GROMACS .gro file of C-alpha atoms in nm:
model
  307
    1UNK     CA    1   4.648  -6.313  -4.819
    2UNK     CA    2   4.298  -6.461  -4.846
    3UNK     CA    3   4.423  -6.792  -4.702
    4UNK     CA    4   4.580  -6.606  -4.407
    5UNK     CA    5   4.253  -6.422  -4.337
    6UNK     CA    6   4.059  -6.750  -4.348
    7UNK     CA    7   4.313  -6.908  -4.114
    8UNK     CA    8   4.293  -6.612  -3.872
    9UNK     CA    9   3.914  -6.625  -3.878
   10UNK     CA   10   3.918  -6.997  -3.813
   11UNK     CA   11   4.151  -6.957  -3.518
   12UNK     CA   12   3.930  -6.680  -3.373
   13UNK     CA   13   3.618  -6.895  -3.405
   14UNK     CA   14   3.799  -7.188  -3.250
   15UNK     CA   15   3.922  -6.967  -2.963
   16UNK     CA   16   3.568  -6.841  -2.895
   17UNK     CA   17   3.436  -7.195  -2.911
   18UNK     CA   18   3.701  -7.313  -2.663
   19UNK     CA   19   3.627  -7.023  -2.426
   20UNK     CA   20   3.252  -7.086  -2.434
   21UNK     CA   21   3.313  -7.458  -2.385
   22UNK     CA   22   3.533  -7.395  -2.081
   23UNK     CA   23   3.262  -7.175  -1.930
   24UNK     CA   24   2.986  -7.430  -1.993
   25UNK     CA   25   3.191  -7.732  -1.881
   26UNK     CA   26   3.495  -7.609  -1.683
   27UNK     CA   27   3.773  -7.864  -1.652
   28UNK     CA   28   3.992  -7.685  -1.396
   29UNK     CA   29   3.944  -7.484  -1.078
   30UNK     CA   30   4.065  -7.170  -1.259
   31UNK     CA   31   3.794  -7.209  -1.525
   32UNK     CA   32   3.530  -7.268  -1.257
   33UNK     CA   33   3.648  -6.951  -1.079
   34UNK     CA   34   3.620  -6.749  -1.402
   35UNK     CA   35   3.268  -6.883  -1.452
   36UNK     CA   36   3.167  -6.778  -1.099
   37UNK     CA   37   3.311  -6.428  -1.149
   38UNK     CA   38   3.120  -6.388  -1.477
   39UNK     CA   39   2.797  -6.512  -1.318
   40UNK     CA   40   2.835  -6.270  -1.025
   41UNK     CA   41   2.912  -5.970  -1.245
   42UNK     CA   42   2.667  -6.050  -1.527
   43UNK     CA   43   2.365  -5.853  -1.392
   44UNK     CA   44   2.570  -5.536  -1.342
   45UNK     CA   45   2.748  -5.586  -1.675
   46UNK     CA   46   2.413  -5.597  -1.856
   47UNK     CA   47   2.297  -5.286  -1.670
   48UNK     CA   48   2.625  -5.108  -1.746
   49UNK     CA   49   2.591  -5.193  -2.114
   50UNK     CA   50   2.235  -5.068  -2.160
   51UNK     CA   51   2.227  -4.777  -1.915
   52UNK     CA   52   2.589  -4.668  -1.940
   53UNK     CA   53   2.783  -4.768  -2.249
   54UNK     CA   54   2.498  -4.736  -2.498
   55UNK     CA   55   2.380  -4.387  -2.384
   56UNK     CA   56   2.739  -4.261  -2.370
   57UNK     CA   57   2.807  -4.389  -2.720
   58UNK     CA   58   2.491  -4.227  -2.851
   59UNK     CA   59   2.572  -3.901  -2.671
   60UNK     CA   60   2.920  -3.901  -2.825
   61UNK     CA   61   2.767  -3.953  -3.172
   62UNK     CA   62   2.513  -3.675  -3.124
   63UNK     CA   63   2.788  -3.432  -3.021
   64UNK     CA   64   2.926  -3.443  -3.377
   65UNK     CA   65   2.589  -3.394  -3.546
   66UNK     CA   66   2.554  -3.099  -3.781
   67UNK     CA   67   2.193  -3.047  -3.675
   68UNK     CA   68   2.095  -2.910  -3.335
   69UNK     CA   69   1.776  -3.115  -3.316
   70UNK     CA   70   1.844  -3.443  -3.498
   71UNK     CA   71   2.152  -3.660  -3.553
   72UNK     CA   72   2.285  -3.609  -3.905
   73UNK     CA   73   2.614  -3.516  -4.071
   74UNK     CA   74   2.949  -3.462  -3.898
   75UNK     CA   75   3.097  -3.148  -3.746
   76UNK     CA   76   3.331  -3.048  -3.466
   77UNK     CA   77   3.168  -2.707  -3.439
   78UNK     CA   78   3.030  -2.767  -3.090
   79UNK     CA   79   3.371  -2.865  -2.953
   80UNK     CA   80   3.529  -2.566  -3.129
   81UNK     CA   81   3.267  -2.342  -2.968
   82UNK     CA   82   3.361  -2.464  -2.620
   83UNK     CA   83   3.728  -2.384  -2.687
   84UNK     CA   84   3.693  -2.049  -2.865
   85UNK     CA   85   3.384  -1.892  -2.704
   86UNK     CA   86   3.476  -1.695  -2.387
   87UNK     CA   87   3.131  -1.774  -2.248
   88UNK     CA   88   3.203  -2.147  -2.229
   89UNK     CA   89   3.561  -2.093  -2.116
   90UNK     CA   90   3.435  -1.887  -1.823
   91UNK     CA   91   3.190  -2.162  -1.730
   92UNK     CA   92   3.469  -2.420  -1.737
   93UNK     CA   93   3.688  -2.193  -1.523
   94UNK     CA   94   3.404  -2.134  -1.274
   95UNK     CA   95   3.340  -2.507  -1.251
   96UNK     CA   96   3.702  -2.598  -1.186
   97UNK     CA   97   3.793  -2.331  -0.932
   98UNK     CA   98   3.469  -2.372  -0.740
   99UNK     CA   99   3.496  -2.753  -0.725
  100UNK     CA  100   3.863  -2.725  -0.620
  101UNK     CA  101   3.790  -2.463  -0.350
  102UNK     CA  102   3.500  -2.657  -0.200
  103UNK     CA  103   3.701  -2.981  -0.217
  104UNK     CA  104   4.000  -2.839  -0.030
  105UNK     CA  105   3.771  -2.679   0.229
  106UNK     CA  106   3.575  -3.000   0.278
  107UNK     CA  107   3.889  -3.206   0.332
  108UNK     CA  108   4.036  -2.947   0.571
  109UNK     CA  109   3.718  -2.978   0.778
  110UNK     CA  110   3.687  -3.356   0.745
  111UNK     CA  111   4.045  -3.445   0.853
  112UNK     CA  112   4.020  -3.307   1.211
  113UNK     CA  113   3.669  -3.450   1.248
  114UNK     CA  114   3.788  -3.794   1.137
  115UNK     CA  115   4.085  -3.758   1.374
  116UNK     CA  116   3.854  -3.681   1.667
  117UNK     CA  117   3.616  -3.964   1.583
  118UNK     CA  118   3.888  -4.227   1.554
  119UNK     CA  119   4.131  -4.113   1.825
  120UNK     CA  120   3.901  -4.028   2.113
  121UNK     CA  121   3.625  -4.208   2.302
  122UNK     CA  122   3.343  -3.962   2.236
  123UNK     CA  123   3.003  -3.983   2.404
  124UNK     CA  124   2.706  -4.069   2.181
  125UNK     CA  125   2.946  -4.151   1.900
  126UNK     CA  126   2.689  -4.350   1.701
  127UNK     CA  127   2.450  -4.053   1.709
  128UNK     CA  128   2.729  -3.823   1.593
  129UNK     CA  129   2.813  -4.055   1.306
  130UNK     CA  130   2.447  -4.068   1.200
  131UNK     CA  131   2.422  -3.689   1.200
  132UNK     CA  132   2.752  -3.648   1.012
  133UNK     CA  133   2.662  -3.902   0.744
  134UNK     CA  134   2.304  -3.781   0.703
  135UNK     CA  135   2.381  -3.529   0.423
  136UNK     CA  136   2.486  -3.825   0.204
  137UNK     CA  137   2.119  -3.921   0.176
  138UNK     CA  138   1.990  -3.570   0.107
  139UNK     CA  139   1.910  -3.467  -0.251
  140UNK     CA  140   2.076  -3.147  -0.365
  141UNK     CA  141   1.741  -2.968  -0.386
  142UNK     CA  142   1.683  -3.025  -0.013
  143UNK     CA  143   2.033  -2.900   0.069
  144UNK     CA  144   1.961  -2.587  -0.135
  145UNK     CA  145   1.632  -2.536   0.048
  146UNK     CA  146   1.813  -2.560   0.383
  147UNK     CA  147   2.056  -2.289   0.271
  148UNK     CA  148   1.760  -2.067   0.175
  149UNK     CA  149   1.610  -2.120   0.520
  150UNK     CA  150   1.937  -2.012   0.680
  151UNK     CA  151   2.069  -1.745   0.443
  152UNK     CA  152   1.768  -1.641   0.231
  153UNK     CA  153   1.606  -1.297   0.236
  154UNK     CA  154   1.400  -1.403   0.539
  155UNK     CA  155   1.646  -1.668   0.660
  156UNK     CA  156   1.724  -1.734   1.024
  157UNK     CA  157   2.088  -1.629   1.009
  158UNK     CA  158   2.009  -1.342   0.772
  159UNK     CA  159   1.781  -1.197   1.041
  160UNK     CA  160   2.052  -1.241   1.304
  161UNK     CA  161   2.322  -1.077   1.088
  162UNK     CA  162   2.086  -0.794   0.993
  163UNK     CA  163   2.008  -0.731   1.359
  164UNK     CA  164   2.376  -0.731   1.458
  165UNK     CA  165   2.499  -0.519   1.166
  166UNK     CA  166   2.206  -0.280   1.130
  167UNK     CA  167   2.175  -0.362   0.760
  168UNK     CA  168   1.862  -0.484   0.581
  169UNK     CA  169   1.798  -0.859   0.558
  170UNK     CA  170   1.822  -0.847   0.178
  171UNK     CA  171   2.167  -0.689   0.195
  172UNK     CA  172   2.307  -0.965   0.418
  173UNK     CA  173   2.125  -1.259   0.254
  174UNK     CA  174   2.372  -1.479   0.062
  175UNK     CA  175   2.162  -1.787  -0.022
  176UNK     CA  176   2.165  -1.725  -0.398
  177UNK     CA  177   2.522  -1.593  -0.411
  178UNK     CA  178   2.851  -1.778  -0.448
  179UNK     CA  179   2.877  -1.783  -0.068
  180UNK     CA  180   2.544  -1.961  -0.027
  181UNK     CA  181   2.632  -2.211  -0.296
  182UNK     CA  182   2.969  -2.268  -0.126
  183UNK     CA  183   2.803  -2.365   0.202
  184UNK     CA  184   2.557  -2.593   0.022
  185UNK     CA  185   2.839  -2.769  -0.161
  186UNK     CA  186   3.059  -2.835   0.141
  187UNK     CA  187   2.755  -2.953   0.338
  188UNK     CA  188   2.716  -3.231   0.083
  189UNK     CA  189   3.087  -3.298   0.033
  190UNK     CA  190   3.226  -3.315   0.388
  191UNK     CA  191   3.042  -3.643   0.473
  192UNK     CA  192   3.186  -3.805   0.160
  193UNK     CA  193   3.538  -3.708   0.261
  194UNK     CA  194   3.471  -3.834   0.614
  195UNK     CA  195   3.356  -4.169   0.481
  196UNK     CA  196   3.693  -4.235   0.323
  197UNK     CA  197   3.913  -4.069   0.584
  198UNK     CA  198   3.763  -4.267   0.872
  199UNK     CA  199   3.852  -4.590   0.694
  200UNK     CA  200   4.209  -4.467   0.647
  201UNK     CA  201   4.239  -4.357   1.009
  202UNK     CA  202   4.135  -4.705   1.123
  203UNK     CA  203   4.455  -4.843   0.966
  204UNK     CA  204   4.696  -4.589   1.121
  205UNK     CA  205   4.979  -4.743   1.322
  206UNK     CA  206   4.914  -4.609   1.672
  207UNK     CA  207   5.241  -4.757   1.804
  208UNK     CA  208   5.440  -4.514   1.588
  209UNK     CA  209   5.230  -4.223   1.718
  210UNK     CA  210   5.286  -4.328   2.079
  211UNK     CA  211   5.660  -4.366   2.016
  212UNK     CA  212   5.674  -4.013   1.876
  213UNK     CA  213   5.494  -3.875   2.181
  214UNK     CA  214   5.729  -4.063   2.415
  215UNK     CA  215   6.027  -3.910   2.232
  216UNK     CA  216   5.891  -3.562   2.303
  217UNK     CA  217   5.694  -3.475   1.993
  218UNK     CA  218   5.398  -3.242   2.041
  219UNK     CA  219   5.052  -3.351   1.919
  220UNK     CA  220   5.091  -3.123   1.615
  221UNK     CA  221   5.438  -3.262   1.535
  222UNK     CA  222   5.309  -3.617   1.577
  223UNK     CA  223   5.030  -3.546   1.331
  224UNK     CA  224   5.261  -3.367   1.086
  225UNK     CA  225   5.540  -3.627   1.077
  226UNK     CA  226   5.372  -3.956   1.176
  227UNK     CA  227   4.996  -3.950   1.119
  228UNK     CA  228   4.970  -3.738   0.806
  229UNK     CA  229   5.205  -3.957   0.595
  230UNK     CA  230   4.995  -4.259   0.693
  231UNK     CA  231   4.662  -4.100   0.601
  232UNK     CA  232   4.800  -3.947   0.280
  233UNK     CA  233   4.639  -4.217   0.056
  234UNK     CA  234   4.303  -4.146   0.222
  235UNK     CA  235   4.342  -3.770   0.175
  236UNK     CA  236   4.420  -3.815  -0.195
  237UNK     CA  237   4.132  -4.061  -0.228
  238UNK     CA  238   3.899  -3.814  -0.056
  239UNK     CA  239   4.018  -3.541  -0.293
  240UNK     CA  240   3.930  -3.759  -0.593
  241UNK     CA  241   3.591  -3.854  -0.455
  242UNK     CA  242   3.492  -3.506  -0.338
  243UNK     CA  243   3.624  -3.321  -0.643
  244UNK     CA  244   3.420  -3.547  -0.870
  245UNK     CA  245   3.117  -3.477  -0.653
  246UNK     CA  246   3.178  -3.105  -0.685
  247UNK     CA  247   3.187  -3.132  -1.063
  248UNK     CA  248   2.867  -3.339  -1.072
  249UNK     CA  249   2.640  -3.149  -0.833
  250UNK     CA  250   2.335  -3.023  -1.016
  251UNK     CA  251   2.022  -3.003  -0.796
  252UNK     CA  252   2.179  -2.756  -0.554
  253UNK     CA  253   2.311  -2.521  -0.819
  254UNK     CA  254   1.984  -2.546  -1.012
  255UNK     CA  255   1.796  -2.399  -0.715
  256UNK     CA  256   2.048  -2.148  -0.583
  257UNK     CA  257   2.200  -2.043  -0.919
  258UNK     CA  258   2.483  -1.868  -0.736
  259UNK     CA  259   2.735  -1.954  -1.008
  260UNK     CA  260   2.703  -2.076  -1.366
  261UNK     CA  261   2.881  -2.412  -1.378
  262UNK     CA  262   2.909  -2.690  -1.636
  263UNK     CA  263   2.614  -2.905  -1.525
  264UNK     CA  264   2.381  -2.605  -1.506
  265UNK     CA  265   2.482  -2.494  -1.855
  266UNK     CA  266   2.408  -2.843  -1.993
  267UNK     CA  267   2.059  -2.808  -1.851
  268UNK     CA  268   2.024  -2.465  -2.011
  269UNK     CA  269   2.134  -2.598  -2.351
  270UNK     CA  270   1.849  -2.849  -2.334
  271UNK     CA  271   1.589  -2.624  -2.173
  272UNK     CA  272   1.652  -2.320  -2.395
  273UNK     CA  273   1.617  -2.426  -2.758
  274UNK     CA  274   1.688  -2.798  -2.703
  275UNK     CA  275   2.042  -2.770  -2.839
  276UNK     CA  276   2.104  -3.140  -2.782
  277UNK     CA  277   2.423  -3.149  -2.990
  278UNK     CA  278   2.591  -2.877  -2.780
  279UNK     CA  279   2.467  -3.040  -2.460
  280UNK     CA  280   2.605  -3.376  -2.576
  281UNK     CA  281   2.942  -3.220  -2.656
  282UNK     CA  282   2.956  -3.062  -2.310
  283UNK     CA  283   2.853  -3.389  -2.143
  284UNK     CA  284   3.117  -3.578  -2.341
  285UNK     CA  285   3.389  -3.335  -2.233
  286UNK     CA  286   3.269  -3.362  -1.874
  287UNK     CA  287   3.278  -3.742  -1.883
  288UNK     CA  288   3.622  -3.762  -2.047
  289UNK     CA  289   3.767  -3.509  -1.801
  290UNK     CA  290   3.628  -3.680  -1.490
  291UNK     CA  291   3.729  -4.026  -1.609
  292UNK     CA  292   4.079  -3.913  -1.706
  293UNK     CA  293   4.121  -3.719  -1.381
  294UNK     CA  294   4.020  -4.023  -1.176
  295UNK     CA  295   4.248  -4.263  -1.362
  296UNK     CA  296   4.542  -4.021  -1.331
  297UNK     CA  297   4.492  -3.949  -0.961
  298UNK     CA  298   4.442  -4.314  -0.868
  299UNK     CA  299   4.810  -4.362  -0.951
  300UNK     CA  300   4.894  -4.161  -0.639
  301UNK     CA  301   4.678  -4.340  -0.385
  302UNK     CA  302   4.600  -4.690  -0.265
  303UNK     CA  303   4.267  -4.578  -0.118
  304UNK     CA  304   3.958  -4.755  -0.246
  305UNK     CA  305   3.797  -4.498  -0.475
  306UNK     CA  306   3.587  -4.640  -0.756
  307UNK     CA  307   3.636  -4.508  -1.109
   0.00000   0.00000   0.00000
């Protein structure tokens, strides 16, 4: 047994030595290609290790700590709390249904816009694209502030609705309600869906669409039976991208507080009593869910959506 272990160790050392040697002095084109790939990816790999893998590992370890303030002992109490406590179950439910609702709405809005942008020669198209993509560069706090300006107690649209309905401005203001948060979410998510859908539309076979129209299909039938199957990978990819965004949004919900969702509760765990173990457990569940969801859904699309 000992001799086998020594032999295995020797072979492993020899394998590592051979690999390092091939990288330092490559003898074939394949080895030179591997060396180039490693050199190109090395800066990001180092960053991923120290700013991604290490913090995640530490967060996972903290989530099993018996102490709320320091890392010591081992317990699954914080995970059990998330499963058994109705408070946390409601937060998880709120997070999922709200992210799903805003995702579906965003895609339903983005598909016809992408169709119009790619199928028709629109005037000032570059200006339109700039305006449509602008929310991608806005922080969530700014998006929340814009919703307050529109739908707050003294908001522009609140004044208009109050005038038309005869109600007070406070009664019609929805900035800090679920409705206000809904508008803030889709404002940030529609441009992300558009980004992916436009790329998919660019690859649609227009000859098949023209053939369908020649055979008598209406524009709606052409879209239903010819275009939609072709953009299906982009729609699924947009769903993955936008749904993940909906789960991750924090700045907007921090300001508007229209609904208690997972990211906001993680902030509360840290801000109210610094319950770092519970916050780590929640962050771990969030990460595992999003990663697993992405890996699973990528099986149903060929669209380029990064994990």
